[in-house]
PDB file of C-alpha atoms in Angstrom:
ATOM      1  CA  UNK A  26     -27.677 -21.279 -67.501  1.00  0.00           C
ATOM      2  CA  UNK A  27     -23.581 -21.009 -67.707  1.00  0.00           C
ATOM      3  CA  UNK A  28     -20.687 -23.071 -66.189  1.00  0.00           C
ATOM      4  CA  UNK A  29     -16.973 -21.756 -65.737  1.00  0.00           C
ATOM      5  CA  UNK A  30     -14.686 -24.142 -66.123  1.00  0.00           C
ATOM      6  CA  UNK A  31     -10.854 -22.902 -66.283  1.00  0.00           C
ATOM      7  CA  UNK A  32      -8.267 -25.176 -68.314  1.00  0.00           C
ATOM      8  CA  UNK A  33      -5.421 -24.817 -66.458  1.00  0.00           C
ATOM      9  CA  UNK A  34      -7.200 -25.754 -62.797  1.00  0.00           C
ATOM     10  CA  UNK A  35      -8.802 -29.023 -62.163  1.00  0.00           C
ATOM     11  CA  UNK A  36     -12.796 -28.535 -62.344  1.00  0.00           C
ATOM     12  CA  UNK A  37     -14.997 -30.325 -59.639  1.00  0.00           C
ATOM     13  CA  UNK A  38     -17.587 -32.050 -61.189  1.00  0.00           C
ATOM     14  CA  UNK A  39     -20.000 -31.335 -58.900  1.00  0.00           C
ATOM     15  CA  UNK A  40     -20.640 -28.020 -60.554  1.00  0.00           C
ATOM     16  CA  UNK A  41     -22.604 -29.240 -63.157  1.00  0.00           C
ATOM     17  CA  UNK A  42     -24.002 -32.564 -61.335  1.00  0.00           C
ATOM     18  CA  UNK A  43     -27.131 -30.165 -60.297  1.00  0.00           C
ATOM     19  CA  UNK A  44     -28.024 -29.367 -63.669  1.00  0.00           C
ATOM     20  CA  UNK A  45     -28.283 -32.845 -65.234  1.00  0.00           C
ATOM     21  CA  UNK A  46     -31.643 -32.961 -63.795  1.00  0.00           C
ATOM     22  CA  UNK A  47     -32.096 -30.695 -66.460  1.00  0.00           C
ATOM     23  CA  UNK A  48     -32.020 -32.710 -69.280  1.00  0.00           C
ATOM     24  CA  UNK A  49     -35.373 -34.720 -68.237  1.00  0.00           C
ATOM     25  CA  UNK A  50     -38.520 -32.473 -69.346  1.00  0.00           C
ATOM     26  CA  UNK A  51     -38.565 -29.114 -70.922  1.00  0.00           C
ATOM     27  CA  UNK A  52     -36.987 -29.346 -74.383  1.00  0.00           C
ATOM     28  CA  UNK A  53     -35.853 -25.813 -73.866  1.00  0.00           C
ATOM     29  CA  UNK A  54     -33.828 -26.398 -70.823  1.00  0.00           C
ATOM     30  CA  UNK A  55     -32.367 -30.373 -72.514  1.00  0.00           C
ATOM     31  CA  UNK A  56     -31.131 -28.138 -75.256  1.00  0.00           C
ATOM     32  CA  UNK A  57     -29.194 -25.693 -72.890  1.00  0.00           C
ATOM     33  CA  UNK A  58     -27.681 -28.041 -70.565  1.00  0.00           C
ATOM     34  CA  UNK A  59     -26.138 -30.420 -73.713  1.00  0.00           C
ATOM     35  CA  UNK A  60     -25.183 -27.093 -75.540  1.00  0.00           C
ATOM     36  CA  UNK A  61     -23.435 -26.383 -72.123  1.00  0.00           C
ATOM     37  CA  UNK A  62     -21.618 -29.564 -71.940  1.00  0.00           C
ATOM     38  CA  UNK A  63     -20.715 -29.246 -75.739  1.00  0.00           C
ATOM     39  CA  UNK A  64     -19.524 -25.644 -75.946  1.00  0.00           C
ATOM     40  CA  UNK A  65     -16.469 -24.331 -77.265  1.00  0.00           C
ATOM     41  CA  UNK A  66     -13.513 -23.573 -74.817  1.00  0.00           C
ATOM     42  CA  UNK A  67     -12.829 -20.041 -75.087  1.00  0.00           C
ATOM     43  CA  UNK A  68      -9.137 -20.941 -75.678  1.00  0.00           C
ATOM     44  CA  UNK A  69     -10.473 -22.865 -78.961  1.00  0.00           C
ATOM     45  CA  UNK A  70     -10.458 -20.948 -81.862  1.00  0.00           C
ATOM     46  CA  UNK A  71     -11.959 -22.855 -84.592  1.00  0.00           C
ATOM     47  CA  UNK A  72     -15.015 -22.682 -86.038  1.00  0.00           C
ATOM     48  CA  UNK A  73     -17.205 -25.752 -84.641  1.00  0.00           C
ATOM     49  CA  UNK A  74     -20.825 -25.126 -84.694  1.00  0.00           C
ATOM     50  CA  UNK A  75     -21.568 -27.956 -87.186  1.00  0.00           C
ATOM     51  CA  UNK A  76     -20.051 -30.009 -84.630  1.00  0.00           C
ATOM     52  CA  UNK A  77     -21.120 -28.736 -81.789  1.00  0.00           C
ATOM     53  CA  UNK A  78     -25.086 -29.676 -83.412  1.00  0.00           C
ATOM     54  CA  UNK A  79     -24.042 -32.302 -84.120  1.00  0.00           C
ATOM     55  CA  UNK A  80     -22.806 -33.606 -81.028  1.00  0.00           C
ATOM     56  CA  UNK A  81     -25.823 -32.411 -78.972  1.00  0.00           C
ATOM     57  CA  UNK A  82     -28.079 -34.306 -81.039  1.00  0.00           C
ATOM     58  CA  UNK A  83     -26.558 -37.279 -80.339  1.00  0.00           C
ATOM     59  CA  UNK A  84     -25.794 -36.960 -77.123  1.00  0.00           C
ATOM     60  CA  UNK A  85     -29.283 -36.371 -76.281  1.00  0.00           C
ATOM     61  CA  UNK A  86     -30.860 -39.657 -78.742  1.00  0.00           C
ATOM     62  CA  UNK A  87     -28.344 -41.679 -76.348  1.00  0.00           C
ATOM     63  CA  UNK A  88     -29.684 -40.119 -73.215  1.00  0.00           C
ATOM     64  CA  UNK A  89     -32.842 -41.007 -74.339  1.00  0.00           C
ATOM     65  CA  UNK A  90     -32.206 -44.580 -75.412  1.00  0.00           C
ATOM     66  CA  UNK A  91     -30.473 -45.028 -72.022  1.00  0.00           C
ATOM     67  CA  UNK A  92     -33.497 -43.574 -69.886  1.00  0.00           C
ATOM     68  CA  UNK A  93     -36.337 -42.131 -71.626  1.00  0.00           C
ATOM     69  CA  UNK A  94     -37.640 -41.221 -68.252  1.00  0.00           C
ATOM     70  CA  UNK A  95     -35.789 -39.204 -65.338  1.00  0.00           C
ATOM     71  CA  UNK A  96     -33.907 -41.737 -62.820  1.00  0.00           C
ATOM     72  CA  UNK A  97     -34.611 -40.812 -59.284  1.00  0.00           C
ATOM     73  CA  UNK A  98     -31.528 -41.735 -58.508  1.00  0.00           C
ATOM     74  CA  UNK A  99     -28.773 -39.247 -58.961  1.00  0.00           C
ATOM     75  CA  UNK A 100     -26.151 -41.826 -59.303  1.00  0.00           C
ATOM     76  CA  UNK A 101     -28.367 -43.245 -62.078  1.00  0.00           C
ATOM     77  CA  UNK A 102     -28.575 -39.991 -63.594  1.00  0.00           C
ATOM     78  CA  UNK A 103     -24.957 -39.593 -63.215  1.00  0.00           C
ATOM     79  CA  UNK A 104     -23.876 -42.877 -64.953  1.00  0.00           C
ATOM     80  CA  UNK A 105     -27.030 -42.246 -67.856  1.00  0.00           C
ATOM     81  CA  UNK A 106     -25.084 -39.202 -68.679  1.00  0.00           C
ATOM     82  CA  UNK A 107     -21.417 -40.169 -68.607  1.00  0.00           C
ATOM     83  CA  UNK A 108     -22.514 -43.333 -70.852  1.00  0.00           C
ATOM     84  CA  UNK A 109     -24.061 -40.994 -73.436  1.00  0.00           C
ATOM     85  CA  UNK A 110     -21.135 -38.613 -73.667  1.00  0.00           C
ATOM     86  CA  UNK A 111     -18.657 -41.780 -74.467  1.00  0.00           C
ATOM     87  CA  UNK A 112     -21.119 -42.959 -76.674  1.00  0.00           C
ATOM     88  CA  UNK A 113     -21.081 -39.760 -78.376  1.00  0.00           C
ATOM     89  CA  UNK A 114     -17.090 -40.417 -78.701  1.00  0.00           C
ATOM     90  CA  UNK A 115     -17.226 -43.748 -79.912  1.00  0.00           C
ATOM     91  CA  UNK A 116     -19.528 -42.495 -82.891  1.00  0.00           C
ATOM     92  CA  UNK A 117     -17.823 -39.998 -83.733  1.00  0.00           C
ATOM     93  CA  UNK A 118     -14.995 -41.988 -84.556  1.00  0.00           C
ATOM     94  CA  UNK A 119     -16.629 -42.796 -87.665  1.00  0.00           C
ATOM     95  CA  UNK A 120     -17.378 -39.979 -89.065  1.00  0.00           C
ATOM     96  CA  UNK A 121     -14.467 -40.207 -91.539  1.00  0.00           C
ATOM     97  CA  UNK A 122     -15.590 -36.859 -93.307  1.00  0.00           C
ATOM     98  CA  UNK A 123     -14.217 -34.707 -89.933  1.00  0.00           C
ATOM     99  CA  UNK A 124     -12.866 -36.882 -87.688  1.00  0.00           C
ATOM    100  CA  UNK A 125     -10.062 -34.521 -85.516  1.00  0.00           C
ATOM    101  CA  UNK A 126     -13.046 -31.711 -85.382  1.00  0.00           C
ATOM    102  CA  UNK A 127     -15.993 -34.033 -84.383  1.00  0.00           C
ATOM    103  CA  UNK A 128     -13.985 -36.011 -82.322  1.00  0.00           C
ATOM    104  CA  UNK A 129     -12.385 -32.545 -80.783  1.00  0.00           C
ATOM    105  CA  UNK A 130     -16.289 -31.531 -79.697  1.00  0.00           C
ATOM    106  CA  UNK A 131     -17.192 -34.996 -77.855  1.00  0.00           C
ATOM    107  CA  UNK A 132     -14.421 -34.398 -75.421  1.00  0.00           C
ATOM    108  CA  UNK A 133     -14.909 -30.984 -74.569  1.00  0.00           C
ATOM    109  CA  UNK A 134     -17.511 -32.935 -71.553  1.00  0.00           C
ATOM    110  CA  UNK A 135     -14.114 -34.137 -70.469  1.00  0.00           C
ATOM    111  CA  UNK A 136     -12.961 -31.146 -69.422  1.00  0.00           C
ATOM    112  CA  UNK A 137     -15.180 -30.868 -66.900  1.00  0.00           C
ATOM    113  CA  UNK A 138     -16.145 -34.020 -66.265  1.00  0.00           C
ATOM    114  CA  UNK A 139     -14.164 -36.914 -64.043  1.00  0.00           C
ATOM    115  CA  UNK A 140     -15.874 -40.625 -64.638  1.00  0.00           C
ATOM    116  CA  UNK A 141     -13.634 -43.966 -65.138  1.00  0.00           C
ATOM    117  CA  UNK A 142     -15.582 -44.676 -68.209  1.00  0.00           C
ATOM    118  CA  UNK A 143     -14.951 -41.353 -69.210  1.00  0.00           C
ATOM    119  CA  UNK A 144     -11.405 -42.120 -68.820  1.00  0.00           C
ATOM    120  CA  UNK A 145     -10.756 -44.735 -70.598  1.00  0.00           C
ATOM    121  CA  UNK A 146     -12.728 -43.938 -73.450  1.00  0.00           C
ATOM    122  CA  UNK A 147      -9.911 -41.205 -73.935  1.00  0.00           C
ATOM    123  CA  UNK A 148      -7.230 -43.619 -74.163  1.00  0.00           C
ATOM    124  CA  UNK A 149      -8.854 -45.853 -76.489  1.00  0.00           C
ATOM    125  CA  UNK A 150      -9.543 -43.068 -78.964  1.00  0.00           C
ATOM    126  CA  UNK A 151      -6.307 -41.855 -78.756  1.00  0.00           C
ATOM    127  CA  UNK A 152      -4.564 -45.381 -79.824  1.00  0.00           C
ATOM    128  CA  UNK A 153      -7.623 -45.736 -82.399  1.00  0.00           C
ATOM    129  CA  UNK A 154      -6.609 -42.107 -83.978  1.00  0.00           C
ATOM    130  CA  UNK A 155      -2.583 -43.216 -83.845  1.00  0.00           C
ATOM    131  CA  UNK A 156      -3.685 -46.833 -86.011  1.00  0.00           C
ATOM    132  CA  UNK A 157      -5.975 -44.046 -88.199  1.00  0.00           C
ATOM    133  CA  UNK A 158      -2.640 -42.056 -88.453  1.00  0.00           C
ATOM    134  CA  UNK A 159      -5.095 -38.867 -88.318  1.00  0.00           C
ATOM    135  CA  UNK A 160      -2.561 -37.027 -86.619  1.00  0.00           C
ATOM    136  CA  UNK A 161       0.100 -37.443 -89.333  1.00  0.00           C
ATOM    137  CA  UNK A 162      -2.442 -36.354 -91.969  1.00  0.00           C
ATOM    138  CA  UNK A 163      -4.347 -33.697 -90.452  1.00  0.00           C
ATOM    139  CA  UNK A 164      -4.434 -29.693 -90.773  1.00  0.00           C
ATOM    140  CA  UNK A 165      -1.899 -29.225 -88.144  1.00  0.00           C
ATOM    141  CA  UNK A 166      -4.531 -26.323 -86.619  1.00  0.00           C
ATOM    142  CA  UNK A 167      -6.573 -29.432 -85.806  1.00  0.00           C
ATOM    143  CA  UNK A 168      -4.460 -31.284 -84.869  1.00  0.00           C
ATOM    144  CA  UNK A 169      -2.694 -28.487 -82.282  1.00  0.00           C
ATOM    145  CA  UNK A 170      -6.459 -28.505 -80.771  1.00  0.00           C
ATOM    146  CA  UNK A 171      -6.850 -31.878 -80.310  1.00  0.00           C
ATOM    147  CA  UNK A 172      -3.785 -32.267 -78.365  1.00  0.00           C
ATOM    148  CA  UNK A 173      -4.571 -29.388 -76.838  1.00  0.00           C
ATOM    149  CA  UNK A 174      -8.193 -30.586 -75.697  1.00  0.00           C
ATOM    150  CA  UNK A 175      -6.806 -34.163 -74.858  1.00  0.00           C
ATOM    151  CA  UNK A 176      -3.857 -32.748 -72.282  1.00  0.00           C
ATOM    152  CA  UNK A 177      -6.353 -31.183 -70.498  1.00  0.00           C
ATOM    153  CA  UNK A 178      -9.649 -33.726 -70.885  1.00  0.00           C
ATOM    154  CA  UNK A 179      -6.879 -36.238 -68.855  1.00  0.00           C
ATOM    155  CA  UNK A 180      -5.641 -33.344 -67.104  1.00  0.00           C
ATOM    156  CA  UNK A 181      -9.358 -33.376 -65.370  1.00  0.00           C
ATOM    157  CA  UNK A 182      -9.987 -37.192 -64.386  1.00  0.00           C
ATOM    158  CA  UNK A 183      -8.754 -38.864 -61.688  1.00  0.00           C
ATOM    159  CA  UNK A 184      -5.688 -40.604 -61.565  1.00  0.00           C
ATOM    160  CA  UNK A 185      -7.101 -43.907 -60.532  1.00  0.00           C
ATOM    161  CA  UNK A 186      -9.338 -44.004 -63.253  1.00  0.00           C
ATOM    162  CA  UNK A 187      -6.608 -43.615 -65.937  1.00  0.00           C
ATOM    163  CA  UNK A 188      -5.068 -47.338 -64.667  1.00  0.00           C
ATOM    164  CA  UNK A 189      -5.147 -48.137 -68.789  1.00  0.00           C
ATOM    165  CA  UNK A 190      -2.743 -45.454 -69.761  1.00  0.00           C
ATOM    166  CA  UNK A 191      -0.672 -47.307 -68.119  1.00  0.00           C
ATOM    167  CA  UNK A 192      -1.619 -50.798 -68.742  1.00  0.00           C
ATOM    168  CA  UNK A 193      -1.250 -49.659 -72.449  1.00  0.00           C
ATOM    169  CA  UNK A 194       2.321 -48.329 -71.424  1.00  0.00           C
ATOM    170  CA  UNK A 195       3.143 -52.005 -71.900  1.00  0.00           C
ATOM    171  CA  UNK A 196       0.832 -53.923 -74.471  1.00  0.00           C
ATOM    172  CA  UNK A 197       1.556 -55.932 -76.878  1.00  0.00           C
ATOM    173  CA  UNK A 198       0.537 -53.589 -79.591  1.00  0.00           C
ATOM    174  CA  UNK A 199       3.738 -51.276 -81.055  1.00  0.00           C
ATOM    175  CA  UNK A 200       1.230 -48.743 -81.973  1.00  0.00           C
ATOM    176  CA  UNK A 201      -0.637 -48.552 -78.516  1.00  0.00           C
ATOM    177  CA  UNK A 202       2.487 -48.237 -77.076  1.00  0.00           C
ATOM    178  CA  UNK A 203       3.413 -45.026 -79.142  1.00  0.00           C
ATOM    179  CA  UNK A 204      -0.399 -43.558 -78.450  1.00  0.00           C
ATOM    180  CA  UNK A 205       0.375 -44.211 -74.765  1.00  0.00           C
ATOM    181  CA  UNK A 206       3.976 -42.569 -74.844  1.00  0.00           C
ATOM    182  CA  UNK A 207       1.980 -39.877 -76.339  1.00  0.00           C
ATOM    183  CA  UNK A 208      -0.422 -38.859 -73.782  1.00  0.00           C
ATOM    184  CA  UNK A 209       2.514 -39.256 -70.750  1.00  0.00           C
ATOM    185  CA  UNK A 210       4.364 -36.407 -72.432  1.00  0.00           C
ATOM    186  CA  UNK A 211       0.663 -35.115 -72.047  1.00  0.00           C
ATOM    187  CA  UNK A 212       0.685 -35.076 -68.363  1.00  0.00           C
ATOM    188  CA  UNK A 213       4.247 -33.835 -68.492  1.00  0.00           C
ATOM    189  CA  UNK A 214       3.425 -30.841 -70.798  1.00  0.00           C
ATOM    190  CA  UNK A 215       0.348 -29.773 -68.157  1.00  0.00           C
ATOM    191  CA  UNK A 216       2.457 -30.593 -65.227  1.00  0.00           C
ATOM    192  CA  UNK A 217       0.340 -33.421 -64.072  1.00  0.00           C
ATOM    193  CA  UNK A 218       2.361 -34.560 -60.635  1.00  0.00           C
ATOM    194  CA  UNK A 219      -0.687 -35.998 -58.991  1.00  0.00           C
ATOM    195  CA  UNK A 220      -1.328 -38.209 -62.515  1.00  0.00           C
ATOM    196  CA  UNK A 221       2.943 -39.269 -62.526  1.00  0.00           C
ATOM    197  CA  UNK A 222       3.262 -40.170 -59.180  1.00  0.00           C
ATOM    198  CA  UNK A 223      -0.037 -42.116 -59.472  1.00  0.00           C
ATOM    199  CA  UNK A 224       1.478 -44.156 -61.636  1.00  0.00           C
ATOM    200  CA  UNK A 225       5.067 -44.448 -60.722  1.00  0.00           C
ATOM    201  CA  UNK A 226       3.216 -46.492 -57.565  1.00  0.00           C
ATOM    202  CA  UNK A 227       1.218 -48.193 -60.382  1.00  0.00           C
ATOM    203  CA  UNK A 228       3.996 -49.204 -62.371  1.00  0.00           C
ATOM    204  CA  UNK A 229       6.926 -51.915 -62.214  1.00  0.00           C
ATOM    205  CA  UNK A 230       8.144 -51.194 -65.393  1.00  0.00           C
ATOM    206  CA  UNK A 231      12.189 -50.364 -64.302  1.00  0.00           C
ATOM    207  CA  UNK A 232      12.494 -48.305 -67.378  1.00  0.00           C
ATOM    208  CA  UNK A 233       9.200 -46.129 -66.801  1.00  0.00           C
ATOM    209  CA  UNK A 234       9.417 -45.766 -63.863  1.00  0.00           C
ATOM    210  CA  UNK A 235      13.040 -43.810 -63.945  1.00  0.00           C
ATOM    211  CA  UNK A 236      11.360 -41.822 -66.911  1.00  0.00           C
ATOM    212  CA  UNK A 237       8.519 -40.979 -64.700  1.00  0.00           C
ATOM    213  CA  UNK A 238      10.924 -39.449 -62.013  1.00  0.00           C
ATOM    214  CA  UNK A 239      12.389 -37.392 -64.657  1.00  0.00           C
ATOM    215  CA  UNK A 240       9.568 -35.937 -65.804  1.00  0.00           C
ATOM    216  CA  UNK A 241       9.077 -35.225 -62.255  1.00  0.00           C
ATOM    217  CA  UNK A 242      12.021 -33.538 -61.152  1.00  0.00           C
ATOM    218  CA  UNK A 243      12.062 -31.269 -65.090  1.00  0.00           C
ATOM    219  CA  UNK A 244       8.461 -30.191 -63.779  1.00  0.00           C
ATOM    220  CA  UNK A 245      10.534 -29.501 -60.313  1.00  0.00           C
ATOM    221  CA  UNK A 246       6.900 -28.903 -57.707  1.00  0.00           C
ATOM    222  CA  UNK A 247       7.595 -28.945 -54.324  1.00  0.00           C
ATOM    223  CA  UNK A 248       4.824 -30.912 -53.763  1.00  0.00           C
ATOM    224  CA  UNK A 249       5.920 -34.220 -54.610  1.00  0.00           C
ATOM    225  CA  UNK A 250       9.375 -34.027 -52.414  1.00  0.00           C
ATOM    226  CA  UNK A 251       7.678 -36.001 -49.289  1.00  0.00           C
ATOM    227  CA  UNK A 252       6.042 -38.846 -52.031  1.00  0.00           C
ATOM    228  CA  UNK A 253       9.573 -39.009 -53.503  1.00  0.00           C
ATOM    229  CA  UNK A 254      11.092 -38.875 -50.554  1.00  0.00           C
ATOM    230  CA  UNK A 255       9.289 -41.626 -48.662  1.00  0.00           C
ATOM    231  CA  UNK A 256       9.196 -43.661 -51.945  1.00  0.00           C
ATOM    232  CA  UNK A 257      13.028 -43.031 -52.010  1.00  0.00           C
ATOM    233  CA  UNK A 258      12.981 -44.841 -48.448  1.00  0.00           C
ATOM    234  CA  UNK A 259      10.717 -47.855 -50.230  1.00  0.00           C
ATOM    235  CA  UNK A 260      12.807 -48.815 -52.312  1.00  0.00           C
ATOM    236  CA  UNK A 261      15.940 -48.268 -51.262  1.00  0.00           C
ATOM    237  CA  UNK A 262      16.282 -52.282 -50.845  1.00  0.00           C
ATOM    238  CA  UNK A 263      13.834 -53.657 -53.695  1.00  0.00           C
ATOM    239  CA  UNK A 264      15.236 -50.955 -56.590  1.00  0.00           C
ATOM    240  CA  UNK A 265      18.772 -49.250 -56.098  1.00  0.00           C
ATOM    241  CA  UNK A 266      19.229 -47.534 -58.683  1.00  0.00           C
ATOM    242  CA  UNK A 267      15.519 -46.294 -59.014  1.00  0.00           C
ATOM    243  CA  UNK A 268      16.081 -45.201 -54.943  1.00  0.00           C
ATOM    244  CA  UNK A 269      19.216 -43.653 -56.359  1.00  0.00           C
ATOM    245  CA  UNK A 270      17.878 -41.385 -59.218  1.00  0.00           C
ATOM    246  CA  UNK A 271      14.446 -40.718 -56.791  1.00  0.00           C
ATOM    247  CA  UNK A 272      17.304 -39.143 -54.176  1.00  0.00           C
ATOM    248  CA  UNK A 273      18.985 -36.753 -56.844  1.00  0.00           C
ATOM    249  CA  UNK A 274      15.538 -35.628 -58.568  1.00  0.00           C
ATOM    250  CA  UNK A 275      14.146 -34.866 -54.889  1.00  0.00           C
ATOM    251  CA  UNK A 276      17.762 -32.887 -54.026  1.00  0.00           C
ATOM    252  CA  UNK A 277      17.738 -30.708 -57.471  1.00  0.00           C
ATOM    253  CA  UNK A 278      13.597 -30.456 -56.716  1.00  0.00           C
ATOM    254  CA  UNK A 279      14.585 -28.747 -53.190  1.00  0.00           C
ATOM    255  CA  UNK A 280      17.004 -26.975 -54.813  1.00  0.00           C
ATOM    256  CA  UNK A 281      15.256 -24.947 -57.454  1.00  0.00           C
ATOM    257  CA  UNK A 282      12.243 -24.312 -54.896  1.00  0.00           C
ATOM    258  CA  UNK A 283      14.923 -23.189 -52.180  1.00  0.00           C
ATOM    259  CA  UNK A 284      14.618 -19.414 -51.089  1.00  0.00           C
ATOM    260  CA  UNK A 285      16.822 -16.921 -51.855  1.00  0.00           C
ATOM    261  CA  UNK A 286      19.631 -16.282 -49.618  1.00  0.00           C
ATOM    262  CA  UNK A 287      19.121 -12.614 -47.675  1.00  0.00           C
ATOM    263  CA  UNK A 288      22.503 -11.888 -46.800  1.00  0.00           C
ATOM    264  CA  UNK A 289      23.723 -12.052 -50.751  1.00  0.00           C
ATOM    265  CA  UNK A 290      24.930  -8.636 -51.578  1.00  0.00           C
ATOM    266  CA  UNK A 291      23.898  -7.481 -55.282  1.00  0.00           C
ATOM    267  CA  UNK A 292      24.786  -4.124 -57.477  1.00  0.00           C
ATOM    268  CA  UNK A 293      24.185  -0.971 -55.905  1.00  0.00           C
ATOM    269  CA  UNK A 294      21.216   0.493 -57.506  1.00  0.00           C
ATOM    270  CA  UNK A 295      22.344   3.291 -59.229  1.00  0.00           C
ATOM    271  CA  UNK A 296      26.223   2.293 -59.917  1.00  0.00           C
ATOM    272  CA  UNK A 297      28.343   4.912 -61.064  1.00  0.00           C
ATOM    273  CA  UNK A 298      27.964   6.536 -64.506  1.00  0.00           C
ATOM    274  CA  UNK A 299      31.869   6.249 -65.153  1.00  0.00           C
ATOM    275  CA  UNK A 300      34.933   4.599 -63.643  1.00  0.00           C
ATOM    276  CA  UNK A 301      37.350   7.502 -64.839  1.00  0.00           C
ATOM    277  CA  UNK A 302      37.814   8.799 -61.227  1.00  0.00           C
ATOM    278  CA  UNK A 303      39.828   5.136 -60.270  1.00  0.00           C
ATOM    279  CA  UNK A 304      42.257   6.477 -62.713  1.00  0.00           C
ATOM    280  CA  UNK A 305      42.936   9.776 -61.374  1.00  0.00           C
ATOM    281  CA  UNK A 306      46.130  10.756 -59.859  1.00  0.00           C
ATOM    282  CA  UNK A 307      46.206  10.953 -55.623  1.00  0.00           C
ATOM    283  CA  UNK A 308      46.659  14.911 -55.185  1.00  0.00           C
ATOM    284  CA  UNK A 309      49.180  15.868 -52.448  1.00  0.00           C
ATOM    285  CA  UNK A 310      48.343  18.790 -50.513  1.00  0.00           C
ATOM    286  CA  UNK A 311      51.903  19.091 -48.103  1.00  0.00           C
ATOM    287  CA  UNK A 312      54.353  18.882 -50.620  1.00  0.00           C
ATOM    288  CA  UNK A 313      53.685  22.251 -52.253  1.00  0.00           C
ATOM    289  CA  UNK A 314      53.227  20.783 -55.317  1.00  0.00           C
ATOM    290  CA  UNK A 315      50.852  22.347 -58.380  1.00  0.00           C
ATOM    291  CA  UNK A 316      47.605  19.753 -58.087  1.00  0.00           C
ATOM    292  CA  UNK A 317      47.183  17.144 -61.544  1.00  0.00           C
ATOM    293  CA  UNK A 318      44.272  18.317 -63.416  1.00  0.00           C
ATOM    294  CA  UNK A 319      41.519  16.638 -62.292  1.00  0.00           C
ATOM    295  CA  UNK A 320      41.005  15.280 -66.560  1.00  0.00           C
ATOM    296  CA  UNK A 321      44.822  13.679 -66.833  1.00  0.00           C
ATOM    297  CA  UNK A 322      44.264  10.136 -66.396  1.00  0.00           C
ATOM    298  CA  UNK A 323      47.524   8.048 -65.076  1.00  0.00           C
ATOM    299  CA  UNK A 324      50.350   7.603 -67.334  1.00  0.00           C
ATOM    300  CA  UNK A 325      51.240   3.752 -68.141  1.00  0.00           C
ATOM    301  CA  UNK A 326      53.958   2.228 -66.102  1.00  0.00           C
ATOM    302  CA  UNK A 327      55.440   1.238 -70.120  1.00  0.00           C
ATOM    303  CA  UNK A 328      54.928   4.589 -70.779  1.00  0.00           C
ATOM    304  CA  UNK A 329      58.564   6.735 -71.064  1.00  0.00           C
ATOM    305  CA  UNK A 330      58.522  10.006 -69.001  1.00  0.00           C
ATOM    306  CA  UNK A 331      59.666  13.352 -70.059  1.00  0.00           C
ATOM    307  CA  UNK A 332      62.759  13.117 -68.807  1.00  0.00           C
ATOM    308  CA  UNK A 333      64.185  10.287 -70.251  1.00  0.00           C
ATOM    309  CA  UNK A 334      65.628  10.661 -74.078  1.00  0.00           C
ATOM    310  CA  UNK A 335      63.976   8.790 -76.650  1.00  0.00           C
ATOM    311  CA  UNK A 336      66.977   7.046 -78.828  1.00  0.00           C
TER     312      UNK A 336
END
């Protein structure tokens, strides 16, 4: 059984739902599906076999605790699976020996599973890491790949499920606000325009909305033009500075995605090797004079002629 997950593309959650029924029944099938959920993406070069085995066993334990027998309803099966995934993430937070690696492995299902509870758990795990200063005290390769996993996991979640992220940007806890700002930069890095547009409509903070507009302008994807133009009209009377900033962003995005003018003159494909011929004197064929040498260049205007006497 194999499930392909392209990291640069949003994966449809329905692709793994048919396999969830195999989590109840034959032990071999249970292990196979669980290992698929927690397999390492092909982009991640780290050796994570120990952490993956721990995550698989922890996930199956929570799964059996919540539903020892196979639920008859597909929706109930999905709820049990996502609950076991989130509980495994929370359990990894108490693993002090290899916190970053254990947590990173427990986030692998979020690369292709979208769920509101899972999205909220992602944000809470990020705040926990900032409180423990894990990003500043861990080896750089581990930090890099954990951030990579977080970025793509957030991208997989539905924009409306990440409302907790936008709420954290206005939280009383300064560490939580810093963690949320970091997640916002990750969304910009993966060009999550749909998530940023949702946040632009959801939040009411003027400075934050201006920041989101700047991010959309930097990404410069033409798909956001219609939504920005509509928001420009809606904010013309309520928030004129924001409306004017959106108008500027629309202009810049449209300009960057404009097709080149077909009438633009281009340089010749094969320019002449040398322009020395342009300096040759004109050849007169009517006055009987001798033709000038083809290799003799025109004399400088300030150079004295041969008839003038030098002092």
